[in-house]
PDB file of C-alpha atoms in Angstrom:
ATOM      1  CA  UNK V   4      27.834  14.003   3.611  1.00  0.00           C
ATOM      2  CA  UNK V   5      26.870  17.273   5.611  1.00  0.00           C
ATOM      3  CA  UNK V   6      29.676  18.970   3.990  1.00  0.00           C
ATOM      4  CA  UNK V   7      28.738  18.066   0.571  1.00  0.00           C
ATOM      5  CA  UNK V   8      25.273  19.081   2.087  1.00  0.00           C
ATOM      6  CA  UNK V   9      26.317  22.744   2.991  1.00  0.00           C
ATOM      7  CA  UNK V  10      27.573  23.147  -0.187  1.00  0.00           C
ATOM      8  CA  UNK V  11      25.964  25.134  -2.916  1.00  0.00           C
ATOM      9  CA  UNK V  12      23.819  23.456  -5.398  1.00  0.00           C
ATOM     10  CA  UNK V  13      26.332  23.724  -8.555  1.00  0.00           C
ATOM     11  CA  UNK V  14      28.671  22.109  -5.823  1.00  0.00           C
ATOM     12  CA  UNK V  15      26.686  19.518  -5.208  1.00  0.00           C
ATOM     13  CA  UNK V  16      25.467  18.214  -8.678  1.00  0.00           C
ATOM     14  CA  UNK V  17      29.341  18.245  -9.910  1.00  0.00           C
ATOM     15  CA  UNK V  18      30.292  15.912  -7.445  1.00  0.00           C
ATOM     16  CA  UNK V  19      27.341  13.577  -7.002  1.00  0.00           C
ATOM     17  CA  UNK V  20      27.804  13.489 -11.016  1.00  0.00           C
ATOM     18  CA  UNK V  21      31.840  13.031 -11.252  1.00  0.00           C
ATOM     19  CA  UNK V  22      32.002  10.777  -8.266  1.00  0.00           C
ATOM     20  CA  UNK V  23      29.057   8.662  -8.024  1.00  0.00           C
ATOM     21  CA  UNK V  24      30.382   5.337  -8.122  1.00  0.00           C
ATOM     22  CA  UNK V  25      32.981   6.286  -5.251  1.00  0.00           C
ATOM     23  CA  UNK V  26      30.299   8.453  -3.054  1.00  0.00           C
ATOM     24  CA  UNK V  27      27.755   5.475  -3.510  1.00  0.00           C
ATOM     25  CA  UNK V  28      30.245   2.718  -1.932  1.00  0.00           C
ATOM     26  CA  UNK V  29      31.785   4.866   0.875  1.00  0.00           C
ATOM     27  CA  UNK V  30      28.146   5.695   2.067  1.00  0.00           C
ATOM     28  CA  UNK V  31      28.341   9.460   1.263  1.00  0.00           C
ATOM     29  CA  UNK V  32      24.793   8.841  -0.806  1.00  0.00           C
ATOM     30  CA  UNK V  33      22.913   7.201   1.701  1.00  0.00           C
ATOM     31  CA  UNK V  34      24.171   9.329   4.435  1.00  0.00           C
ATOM     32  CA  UNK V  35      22.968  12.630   2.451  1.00  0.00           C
ATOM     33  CA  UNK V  36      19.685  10.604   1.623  1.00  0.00           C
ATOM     34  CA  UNK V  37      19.174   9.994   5.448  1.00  0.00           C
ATOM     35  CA  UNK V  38      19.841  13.773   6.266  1.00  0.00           C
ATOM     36  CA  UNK V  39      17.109  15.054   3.342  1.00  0.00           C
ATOM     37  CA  UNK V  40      14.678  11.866   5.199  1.00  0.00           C
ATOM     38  CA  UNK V  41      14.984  13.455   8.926  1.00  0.00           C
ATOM     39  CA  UNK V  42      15.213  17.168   7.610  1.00  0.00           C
ATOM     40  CA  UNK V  43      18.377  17.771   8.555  1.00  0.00           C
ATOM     41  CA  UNK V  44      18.736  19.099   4.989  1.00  0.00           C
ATOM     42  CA  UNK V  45      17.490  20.377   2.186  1.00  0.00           C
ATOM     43  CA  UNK V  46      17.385  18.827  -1.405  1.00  0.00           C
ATOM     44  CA  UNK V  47      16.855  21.221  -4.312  1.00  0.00           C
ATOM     45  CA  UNK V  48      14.940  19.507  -6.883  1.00  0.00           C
ATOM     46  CA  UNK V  49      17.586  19.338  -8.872  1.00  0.00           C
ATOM     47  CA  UNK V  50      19.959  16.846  -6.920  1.00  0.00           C
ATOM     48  CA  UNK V  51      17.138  14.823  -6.543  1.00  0.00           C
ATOM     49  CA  UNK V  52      16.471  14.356  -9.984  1.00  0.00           C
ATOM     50  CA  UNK V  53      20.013  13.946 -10.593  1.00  0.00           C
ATOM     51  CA  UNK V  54      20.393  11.201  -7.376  1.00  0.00           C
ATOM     52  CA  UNK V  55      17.405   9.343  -8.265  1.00  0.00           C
ATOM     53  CA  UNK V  56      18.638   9.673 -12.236  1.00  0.00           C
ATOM     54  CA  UNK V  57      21.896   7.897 -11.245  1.00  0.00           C
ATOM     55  CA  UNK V  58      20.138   5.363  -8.669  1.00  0.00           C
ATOM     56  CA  UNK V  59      18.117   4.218 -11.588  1.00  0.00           C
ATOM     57  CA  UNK V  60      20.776   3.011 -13.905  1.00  0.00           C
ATOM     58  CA  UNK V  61      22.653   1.324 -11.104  1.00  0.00           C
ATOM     59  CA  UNK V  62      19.640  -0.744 -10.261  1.00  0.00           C
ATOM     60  CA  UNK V  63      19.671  -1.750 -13.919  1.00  0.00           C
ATOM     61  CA  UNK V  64      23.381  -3.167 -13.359  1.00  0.00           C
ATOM     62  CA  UNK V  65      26.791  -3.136 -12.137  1.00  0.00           C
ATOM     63  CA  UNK V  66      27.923  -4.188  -8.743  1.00  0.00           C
ATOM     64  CA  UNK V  67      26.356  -1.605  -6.691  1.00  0.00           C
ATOM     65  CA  UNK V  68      22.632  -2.877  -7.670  1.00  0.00           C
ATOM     66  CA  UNK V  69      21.681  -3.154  -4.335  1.00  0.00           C
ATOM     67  CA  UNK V  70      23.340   0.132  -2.832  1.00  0.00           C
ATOM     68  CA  UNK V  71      21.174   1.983  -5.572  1.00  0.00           C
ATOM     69  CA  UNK V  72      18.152   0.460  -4.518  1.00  0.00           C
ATOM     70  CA  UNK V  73      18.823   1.115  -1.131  1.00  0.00           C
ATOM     71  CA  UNK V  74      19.056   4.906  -1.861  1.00  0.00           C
ATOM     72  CA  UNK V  75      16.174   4.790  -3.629  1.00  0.00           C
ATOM     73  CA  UNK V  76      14.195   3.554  -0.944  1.00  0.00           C
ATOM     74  CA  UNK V  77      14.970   6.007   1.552  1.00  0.00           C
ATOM     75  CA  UNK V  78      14.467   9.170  -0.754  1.00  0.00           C
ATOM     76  CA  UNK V  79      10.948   7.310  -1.909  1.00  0.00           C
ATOM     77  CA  UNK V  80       9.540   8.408   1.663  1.00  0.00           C
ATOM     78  CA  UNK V  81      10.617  12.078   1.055  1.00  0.00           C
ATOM     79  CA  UNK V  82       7.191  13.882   0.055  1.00  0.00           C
ATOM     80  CA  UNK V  83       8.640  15.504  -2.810  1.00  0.00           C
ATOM     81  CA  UNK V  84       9.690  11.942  -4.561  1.00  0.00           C
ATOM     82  CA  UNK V  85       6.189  12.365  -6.186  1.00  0.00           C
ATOM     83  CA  UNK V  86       8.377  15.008  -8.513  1.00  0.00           C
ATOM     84  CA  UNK V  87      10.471  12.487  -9.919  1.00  0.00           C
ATOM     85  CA  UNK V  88       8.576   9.979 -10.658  1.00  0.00           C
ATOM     86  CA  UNK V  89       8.981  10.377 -14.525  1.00  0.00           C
ATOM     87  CA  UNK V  90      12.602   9.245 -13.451  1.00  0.00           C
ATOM     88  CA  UNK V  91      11.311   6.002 -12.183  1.00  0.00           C
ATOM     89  CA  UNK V  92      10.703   2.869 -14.194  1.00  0.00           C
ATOM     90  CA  UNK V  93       7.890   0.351 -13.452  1.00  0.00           C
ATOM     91  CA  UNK V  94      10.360  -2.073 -13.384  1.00  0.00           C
ATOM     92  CA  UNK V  95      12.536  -0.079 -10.714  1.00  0.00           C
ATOM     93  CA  UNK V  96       8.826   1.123  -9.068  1.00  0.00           C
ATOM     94  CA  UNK V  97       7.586  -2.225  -8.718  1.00  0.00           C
ATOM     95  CA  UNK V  98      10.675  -3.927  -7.100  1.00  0.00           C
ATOM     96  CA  UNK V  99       8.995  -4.258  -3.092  1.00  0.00           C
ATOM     97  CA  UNK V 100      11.827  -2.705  -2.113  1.00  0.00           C
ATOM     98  CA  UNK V 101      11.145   0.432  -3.662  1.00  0.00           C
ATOM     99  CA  UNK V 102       7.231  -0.203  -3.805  1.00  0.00           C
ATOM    100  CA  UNK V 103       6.317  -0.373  -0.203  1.00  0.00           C
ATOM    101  CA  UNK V 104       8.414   3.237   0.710  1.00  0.00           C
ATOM    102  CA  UNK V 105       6.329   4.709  -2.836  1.00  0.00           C
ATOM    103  CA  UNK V 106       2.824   2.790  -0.745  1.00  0.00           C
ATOM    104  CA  UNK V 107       3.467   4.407   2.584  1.00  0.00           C
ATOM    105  CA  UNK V 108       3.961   8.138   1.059  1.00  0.00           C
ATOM    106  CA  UNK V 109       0.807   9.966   0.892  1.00  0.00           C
ATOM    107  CA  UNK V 110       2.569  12.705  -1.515  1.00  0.00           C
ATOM    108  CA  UNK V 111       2.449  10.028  -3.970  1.00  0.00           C
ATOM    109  CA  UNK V 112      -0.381   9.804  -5.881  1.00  0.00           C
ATOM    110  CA  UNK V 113      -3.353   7.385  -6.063  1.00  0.00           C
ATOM    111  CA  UNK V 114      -3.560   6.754  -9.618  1.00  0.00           C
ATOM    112  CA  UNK V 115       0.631   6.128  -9.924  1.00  0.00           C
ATOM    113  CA  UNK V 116       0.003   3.818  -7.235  1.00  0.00           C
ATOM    114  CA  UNK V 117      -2.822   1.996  -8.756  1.00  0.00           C
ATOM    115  CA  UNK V 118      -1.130   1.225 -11.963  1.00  0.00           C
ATOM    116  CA  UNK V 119       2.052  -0.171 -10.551  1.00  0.00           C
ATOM    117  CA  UNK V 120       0.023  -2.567  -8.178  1.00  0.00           C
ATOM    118  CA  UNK V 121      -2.396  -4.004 -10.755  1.00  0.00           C
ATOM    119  CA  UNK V 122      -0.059  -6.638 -11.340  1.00  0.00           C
ATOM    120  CA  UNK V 123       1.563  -7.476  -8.208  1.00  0.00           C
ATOM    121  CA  UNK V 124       0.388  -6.801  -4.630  1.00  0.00           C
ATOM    122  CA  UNK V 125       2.880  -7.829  -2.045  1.00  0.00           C
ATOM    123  CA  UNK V 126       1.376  -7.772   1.807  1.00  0.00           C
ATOM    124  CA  UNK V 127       3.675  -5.032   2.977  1.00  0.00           C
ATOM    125  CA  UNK V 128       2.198  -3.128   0.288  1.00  0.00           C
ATOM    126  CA  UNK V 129      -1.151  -4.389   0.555  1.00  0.00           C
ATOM    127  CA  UNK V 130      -1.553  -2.926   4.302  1.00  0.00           C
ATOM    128  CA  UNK V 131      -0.434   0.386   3.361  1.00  0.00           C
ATOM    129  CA  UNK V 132      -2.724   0.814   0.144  1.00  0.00           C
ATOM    130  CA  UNK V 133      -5.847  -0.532   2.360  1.00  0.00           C
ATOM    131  CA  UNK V 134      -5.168   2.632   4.352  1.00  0.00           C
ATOM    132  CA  UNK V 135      -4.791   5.186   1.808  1.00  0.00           C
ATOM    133  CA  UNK V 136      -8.372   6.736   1.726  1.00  0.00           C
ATOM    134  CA  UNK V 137      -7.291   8.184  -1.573  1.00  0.00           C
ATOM    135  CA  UNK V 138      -6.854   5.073  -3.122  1.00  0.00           C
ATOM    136  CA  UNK V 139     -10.190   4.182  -6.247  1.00  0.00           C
ATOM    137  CA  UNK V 140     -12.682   1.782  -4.558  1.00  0.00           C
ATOM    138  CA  UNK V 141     -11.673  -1.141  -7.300  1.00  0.00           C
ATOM    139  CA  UNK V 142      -7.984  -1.096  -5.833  1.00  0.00           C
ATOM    140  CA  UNK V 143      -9.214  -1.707  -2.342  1.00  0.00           C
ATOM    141  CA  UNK V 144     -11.564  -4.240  -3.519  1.00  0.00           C
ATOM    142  CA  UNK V 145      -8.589  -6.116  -5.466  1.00  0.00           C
ATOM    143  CA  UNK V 146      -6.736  -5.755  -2.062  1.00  0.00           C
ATOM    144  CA  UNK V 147      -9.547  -7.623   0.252  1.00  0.00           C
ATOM    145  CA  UNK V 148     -10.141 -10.235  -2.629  1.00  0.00           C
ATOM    146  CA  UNK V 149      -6.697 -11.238  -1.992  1.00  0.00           C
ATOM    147  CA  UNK V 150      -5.822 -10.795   1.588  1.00  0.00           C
ATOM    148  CA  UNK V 151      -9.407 -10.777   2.969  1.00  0.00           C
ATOM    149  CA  UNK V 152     -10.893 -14.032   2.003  1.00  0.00           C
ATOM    150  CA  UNK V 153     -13.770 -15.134   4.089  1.00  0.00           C
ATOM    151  CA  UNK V 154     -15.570 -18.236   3.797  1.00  0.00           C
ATOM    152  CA  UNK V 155     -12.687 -19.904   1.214  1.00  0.00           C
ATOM    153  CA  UNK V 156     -10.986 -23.453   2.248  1.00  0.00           C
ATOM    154  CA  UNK V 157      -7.744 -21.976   2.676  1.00  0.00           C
ATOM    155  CA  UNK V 158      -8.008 -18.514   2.192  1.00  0.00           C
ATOM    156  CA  UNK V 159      -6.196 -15.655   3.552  1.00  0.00           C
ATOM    157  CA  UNK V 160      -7.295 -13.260   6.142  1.00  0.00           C
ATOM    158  CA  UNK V 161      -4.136 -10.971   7.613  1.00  0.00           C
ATOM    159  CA  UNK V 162      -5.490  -8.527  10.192  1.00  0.00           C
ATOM    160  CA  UNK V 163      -3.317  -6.253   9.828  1.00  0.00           C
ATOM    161  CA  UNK V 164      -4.663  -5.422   6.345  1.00  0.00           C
ATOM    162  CA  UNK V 165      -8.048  -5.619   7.971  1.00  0.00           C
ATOM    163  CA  UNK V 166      -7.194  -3.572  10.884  1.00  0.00           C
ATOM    164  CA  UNK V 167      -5.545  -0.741   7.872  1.00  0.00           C
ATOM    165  CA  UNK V 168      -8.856  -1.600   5.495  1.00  0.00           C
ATOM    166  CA  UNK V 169     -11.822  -1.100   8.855  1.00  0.00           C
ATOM    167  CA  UNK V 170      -9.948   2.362   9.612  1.00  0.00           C
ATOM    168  CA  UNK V 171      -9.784   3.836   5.919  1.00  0.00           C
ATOM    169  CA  UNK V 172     -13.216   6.034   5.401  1.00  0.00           C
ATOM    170  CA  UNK V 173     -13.145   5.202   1.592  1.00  0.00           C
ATOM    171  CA  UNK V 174     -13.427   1.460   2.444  1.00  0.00           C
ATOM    172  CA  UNK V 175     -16.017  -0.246   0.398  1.00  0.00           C
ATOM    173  CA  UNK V 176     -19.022  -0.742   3.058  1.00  0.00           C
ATOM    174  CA  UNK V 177     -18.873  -4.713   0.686  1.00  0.00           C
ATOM    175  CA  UNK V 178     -15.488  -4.980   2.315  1.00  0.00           C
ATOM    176  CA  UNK V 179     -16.117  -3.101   5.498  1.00  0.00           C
ATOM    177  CA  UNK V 180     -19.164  -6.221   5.409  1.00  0.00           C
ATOM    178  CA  UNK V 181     -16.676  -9.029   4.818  1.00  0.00           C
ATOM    179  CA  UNK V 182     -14.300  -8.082   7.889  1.00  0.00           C
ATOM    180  CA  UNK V 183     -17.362  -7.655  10.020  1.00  0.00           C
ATOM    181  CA  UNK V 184     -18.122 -10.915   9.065  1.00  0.00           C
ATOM    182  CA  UNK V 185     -14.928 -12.593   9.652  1.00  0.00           C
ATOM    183  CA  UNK V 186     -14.778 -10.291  13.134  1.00  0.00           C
ATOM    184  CA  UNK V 187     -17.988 -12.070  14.639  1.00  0.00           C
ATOM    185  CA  UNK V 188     -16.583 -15.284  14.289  1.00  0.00           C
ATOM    186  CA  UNK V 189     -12.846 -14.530  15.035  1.00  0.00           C
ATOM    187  CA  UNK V 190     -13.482 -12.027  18.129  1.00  0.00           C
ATOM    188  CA  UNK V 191     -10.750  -8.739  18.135  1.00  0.00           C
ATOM    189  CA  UNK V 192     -12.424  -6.009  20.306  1.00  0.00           C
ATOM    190  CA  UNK V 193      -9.828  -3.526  18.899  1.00  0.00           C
ATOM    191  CA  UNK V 194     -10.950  -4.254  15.112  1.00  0.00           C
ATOM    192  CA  UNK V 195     -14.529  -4.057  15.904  1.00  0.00           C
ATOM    193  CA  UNK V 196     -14.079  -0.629  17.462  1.00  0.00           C
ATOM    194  CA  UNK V 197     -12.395   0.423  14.649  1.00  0.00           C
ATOM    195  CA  UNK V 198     -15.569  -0.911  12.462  1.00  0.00           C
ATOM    196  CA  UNK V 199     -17.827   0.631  14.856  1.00  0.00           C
ATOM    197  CA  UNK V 200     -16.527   4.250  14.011  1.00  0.00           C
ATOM    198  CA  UNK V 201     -16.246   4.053  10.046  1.00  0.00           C
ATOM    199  CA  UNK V 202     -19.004   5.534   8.578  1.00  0.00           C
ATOM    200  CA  UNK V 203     -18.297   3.143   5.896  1.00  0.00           C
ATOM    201  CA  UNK V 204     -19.603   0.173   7.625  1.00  0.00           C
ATOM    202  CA  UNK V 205     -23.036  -0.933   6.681  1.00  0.00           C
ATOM    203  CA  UNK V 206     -25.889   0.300   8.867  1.00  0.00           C
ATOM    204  CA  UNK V 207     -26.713  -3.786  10.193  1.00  0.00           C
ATOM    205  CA  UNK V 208     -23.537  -4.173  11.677  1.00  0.00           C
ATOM    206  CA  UNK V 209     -23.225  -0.603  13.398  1.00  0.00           C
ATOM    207  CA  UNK V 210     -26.964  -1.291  14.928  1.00  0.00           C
ATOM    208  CA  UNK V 211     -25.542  -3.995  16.892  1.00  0.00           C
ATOM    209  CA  UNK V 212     -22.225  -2.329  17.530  1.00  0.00           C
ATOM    210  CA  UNK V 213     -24.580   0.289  19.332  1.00  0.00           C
ATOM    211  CA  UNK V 214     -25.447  -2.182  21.700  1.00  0.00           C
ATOM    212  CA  UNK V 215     -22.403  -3.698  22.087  1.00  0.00           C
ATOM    213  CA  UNK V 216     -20.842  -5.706  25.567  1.00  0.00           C
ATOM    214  CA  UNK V 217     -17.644  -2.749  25.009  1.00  0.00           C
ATOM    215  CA  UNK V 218     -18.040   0.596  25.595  1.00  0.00           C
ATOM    216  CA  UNK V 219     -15.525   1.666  23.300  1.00  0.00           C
ATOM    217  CA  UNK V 220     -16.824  -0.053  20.613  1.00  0.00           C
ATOM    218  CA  UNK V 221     -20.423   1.443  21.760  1.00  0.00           C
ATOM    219  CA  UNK V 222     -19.595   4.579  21.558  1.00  0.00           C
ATOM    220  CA  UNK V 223     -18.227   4.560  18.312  1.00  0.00           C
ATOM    221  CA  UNK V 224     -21.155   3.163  17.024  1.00  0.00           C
ATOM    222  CA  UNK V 225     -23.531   5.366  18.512  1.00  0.00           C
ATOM    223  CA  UNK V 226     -21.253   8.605  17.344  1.00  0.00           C
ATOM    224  CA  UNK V 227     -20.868   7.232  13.894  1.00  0.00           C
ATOM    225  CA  UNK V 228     -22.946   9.783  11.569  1.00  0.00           C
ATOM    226  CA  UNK V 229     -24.144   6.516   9.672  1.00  0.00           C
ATOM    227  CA  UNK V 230     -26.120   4.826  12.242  1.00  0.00           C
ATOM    228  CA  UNK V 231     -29.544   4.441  11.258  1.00  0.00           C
ATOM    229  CA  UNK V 232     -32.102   6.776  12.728  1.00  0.00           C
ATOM    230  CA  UNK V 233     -34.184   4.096  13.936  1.00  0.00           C
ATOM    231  CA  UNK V 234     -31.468   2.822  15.857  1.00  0.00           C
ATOM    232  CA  UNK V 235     -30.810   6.200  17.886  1.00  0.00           C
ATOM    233  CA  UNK V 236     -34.340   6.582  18.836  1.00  0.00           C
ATOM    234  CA  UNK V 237     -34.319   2.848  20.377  1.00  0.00           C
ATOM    235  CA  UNK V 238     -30.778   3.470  21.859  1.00  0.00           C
ATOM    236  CA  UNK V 239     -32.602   6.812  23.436  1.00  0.00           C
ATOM    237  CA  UNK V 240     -35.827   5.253  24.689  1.00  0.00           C
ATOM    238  CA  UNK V 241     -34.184   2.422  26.528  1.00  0.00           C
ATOM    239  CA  UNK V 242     -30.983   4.580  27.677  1.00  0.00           C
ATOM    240  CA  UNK V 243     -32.249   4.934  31.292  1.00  0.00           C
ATOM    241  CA  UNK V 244     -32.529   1.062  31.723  1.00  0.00           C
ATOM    242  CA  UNK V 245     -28.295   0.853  30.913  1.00  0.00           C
ATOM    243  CA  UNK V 246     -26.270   1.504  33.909  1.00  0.00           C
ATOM    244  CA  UNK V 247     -23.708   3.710  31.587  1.00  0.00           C
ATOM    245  CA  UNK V 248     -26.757   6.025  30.568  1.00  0.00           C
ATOM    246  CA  UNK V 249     -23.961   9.222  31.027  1.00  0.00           C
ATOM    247  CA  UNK V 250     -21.808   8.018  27.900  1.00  0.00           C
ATOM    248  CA  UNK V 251     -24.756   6.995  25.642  1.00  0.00           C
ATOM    249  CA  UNK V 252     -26.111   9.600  25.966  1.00  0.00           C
ATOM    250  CA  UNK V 253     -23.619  11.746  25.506  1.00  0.00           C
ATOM    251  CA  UNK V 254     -22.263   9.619  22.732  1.00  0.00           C
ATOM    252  CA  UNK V 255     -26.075  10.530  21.056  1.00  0.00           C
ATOM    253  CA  UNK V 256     -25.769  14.255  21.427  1.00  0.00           C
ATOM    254  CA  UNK V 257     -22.653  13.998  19.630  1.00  0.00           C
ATOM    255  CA  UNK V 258     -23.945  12.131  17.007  1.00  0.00           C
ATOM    256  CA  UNK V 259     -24.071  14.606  13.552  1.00  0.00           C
ATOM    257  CA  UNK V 260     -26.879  12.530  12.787  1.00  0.00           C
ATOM    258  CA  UNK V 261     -28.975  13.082  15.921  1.00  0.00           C
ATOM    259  CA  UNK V 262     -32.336  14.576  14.871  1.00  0.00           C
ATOM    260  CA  UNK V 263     -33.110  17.703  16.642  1.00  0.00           C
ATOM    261  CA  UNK V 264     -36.363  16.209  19.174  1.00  0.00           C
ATOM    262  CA  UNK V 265     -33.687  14.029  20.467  1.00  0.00           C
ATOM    263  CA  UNK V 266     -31.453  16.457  20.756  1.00  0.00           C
ATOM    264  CA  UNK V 267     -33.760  18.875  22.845  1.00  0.00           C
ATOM    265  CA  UNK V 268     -34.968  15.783  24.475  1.00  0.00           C
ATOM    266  CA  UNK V 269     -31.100  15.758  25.946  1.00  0.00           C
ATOM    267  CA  UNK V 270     -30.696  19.349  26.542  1.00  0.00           C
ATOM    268  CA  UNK V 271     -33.531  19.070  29.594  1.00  0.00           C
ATOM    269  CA  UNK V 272     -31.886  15.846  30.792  1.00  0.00           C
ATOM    270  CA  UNK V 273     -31.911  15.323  33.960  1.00  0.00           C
ATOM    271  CA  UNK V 274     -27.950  14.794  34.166  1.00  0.00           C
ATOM    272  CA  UNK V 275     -26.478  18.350  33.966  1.00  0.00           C
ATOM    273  CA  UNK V 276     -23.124  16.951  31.972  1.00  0.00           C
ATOM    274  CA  UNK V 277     -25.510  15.274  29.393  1.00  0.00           C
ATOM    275  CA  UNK V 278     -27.635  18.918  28.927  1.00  0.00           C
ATOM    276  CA  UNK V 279     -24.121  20.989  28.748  1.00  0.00           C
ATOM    277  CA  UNK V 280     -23.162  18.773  25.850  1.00  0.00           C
ATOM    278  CA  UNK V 281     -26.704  18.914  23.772  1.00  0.00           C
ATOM    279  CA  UNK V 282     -26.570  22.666  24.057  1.00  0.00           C
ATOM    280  CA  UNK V 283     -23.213  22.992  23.003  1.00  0.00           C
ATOM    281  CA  UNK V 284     -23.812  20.732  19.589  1.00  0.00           C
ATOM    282  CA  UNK V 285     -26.923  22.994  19.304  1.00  0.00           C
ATOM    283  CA  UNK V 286     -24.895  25.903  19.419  1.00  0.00           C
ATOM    284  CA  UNK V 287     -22.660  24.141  16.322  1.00  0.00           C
ATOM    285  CA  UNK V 288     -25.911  22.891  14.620  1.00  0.00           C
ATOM    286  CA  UNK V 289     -26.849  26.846  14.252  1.00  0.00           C
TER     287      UNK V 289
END
């Protein structure tokens, strides 16, 4: 395999062509695959038309099906994949196999994505797509409606789709809603955080997140450009009552959203580390 990789293109496509059968079952394939996935070498776009090409009709048939989907799968998590995907039938796309690599590659885009998982929406694929802020708002919402049921008599809730759906910055604040929901019932300190610094999240829930028993979660909240104004002036005037009146406050000056009488109202603080970090987001401000 790093032989045939060394080689010069015209090299390369002969053999992979003549011998495929033969390189596929000795491993030569998936070996070069695994050298283009760590970038120990380079594939010209040509070989990996002509590999994927040739992976394709063996996952159609023949002994070797699963060999051919194997290579597939690796070279799916190469960025430039997204150049072949003319090469790539739905029916070879959709297989999970080849799905979830094709889910968990950014280079691939949205709207391919989309389409192949309108009709099928396996978890592993599910968790991936919930993080992909690129990903249209209706796809997302198909995702929660099937893996983030609240409030249903047997309906499924996997946190680790939540966990992927809380951190994604496209999330719909409806579905943002629903796992905030499900989170004050079914306490996870880590999700909540997560929640706490989307700016996403509806304004309700990040109001009480900036009074929360955590600090991390706190300070999320209180950072989080979408936190209601009226909740940073409250957070202010009762900051000096809070025995961790250093990190709130400093949490506020950081705060994009901090309106500038607060802001100057932190510069004189008495705590020098609080004033050194209002003048400094000032200085940005300007």
């Amino acid at each position: 395999a790093v032989a045939l990789c060394s080689a010069s293109e015209d090299t390369q496509l002969a053999v992979v062509s003549s011998l495929w059968d033969d390189l596929l079952e000795s491993g030569v394939i998936m070996d070069m695959a695994l050298l283009f996935r760590s970038n120990r070498a380079e594939c010209s776009p040509s070989l990996l038309r002509l590999i994927t090409e040739r992976a394709v009709k063996g996952c159609m048939r023949g002994p070797l099906r699963s060999a051919n989907f194997d290579i597939l799968a690796v070279l799916a998590r190469l960025k430039q994949f997204a150049t072949v995907l003319h090469c790539l039938p739905d029916t070879v796309a959709k297989n999970e196999r080849i799905l979830v690599p094709l889910s968990e590659n950014d280079a691939i885009p949205a709207e391919y994505l989309a389409r192949l998982v309108r009709d099928t929406m396996p978890l592993n694929v599910a968790r991936s797509i919930a993080a992909r802020p690129d990903m249209p708002p209706e796809v997302l919402l198909a995702v929660a409606d099937r893996y983030l049921q609240v409030g249903k008599s047997g309906g499924v809730f996997d946190f680790s789709v939540a966990f992927s759906m809380a951190g994604n910055p496209a999330a719909p604040p409806e579905v943002l809603a629903r796992i905030a929901t499900y989170e004050r019932t079914n306490i996870c300190i880590s999700l909540r955080q997560v929640l706490a610094r989307n700016p996403n999240t509806p304004a309700k829930y990040l109001s009480v997140y900036a009074f929360d028993y955590w600090g991390v979660v706190r300070e999320n909240a209180l950072q989080n450009p979408s936190l209601p104004l009226k909740t940073i002036r409250k957070v202010y005037m009762l900051a000096d009552r809070d025995p961790d009146r250093l990190h709130i406050l400093t949490a506020l000056a950081e705060n994009p959203s901090c309106p500038d009488d607060i802001l100057m109202g932190l510069i004189l603080d008495r705590d020098l580390f609080v004033s050194a970090v209002a003048r400094k987001v000032l200085a940005q401000r300007r």
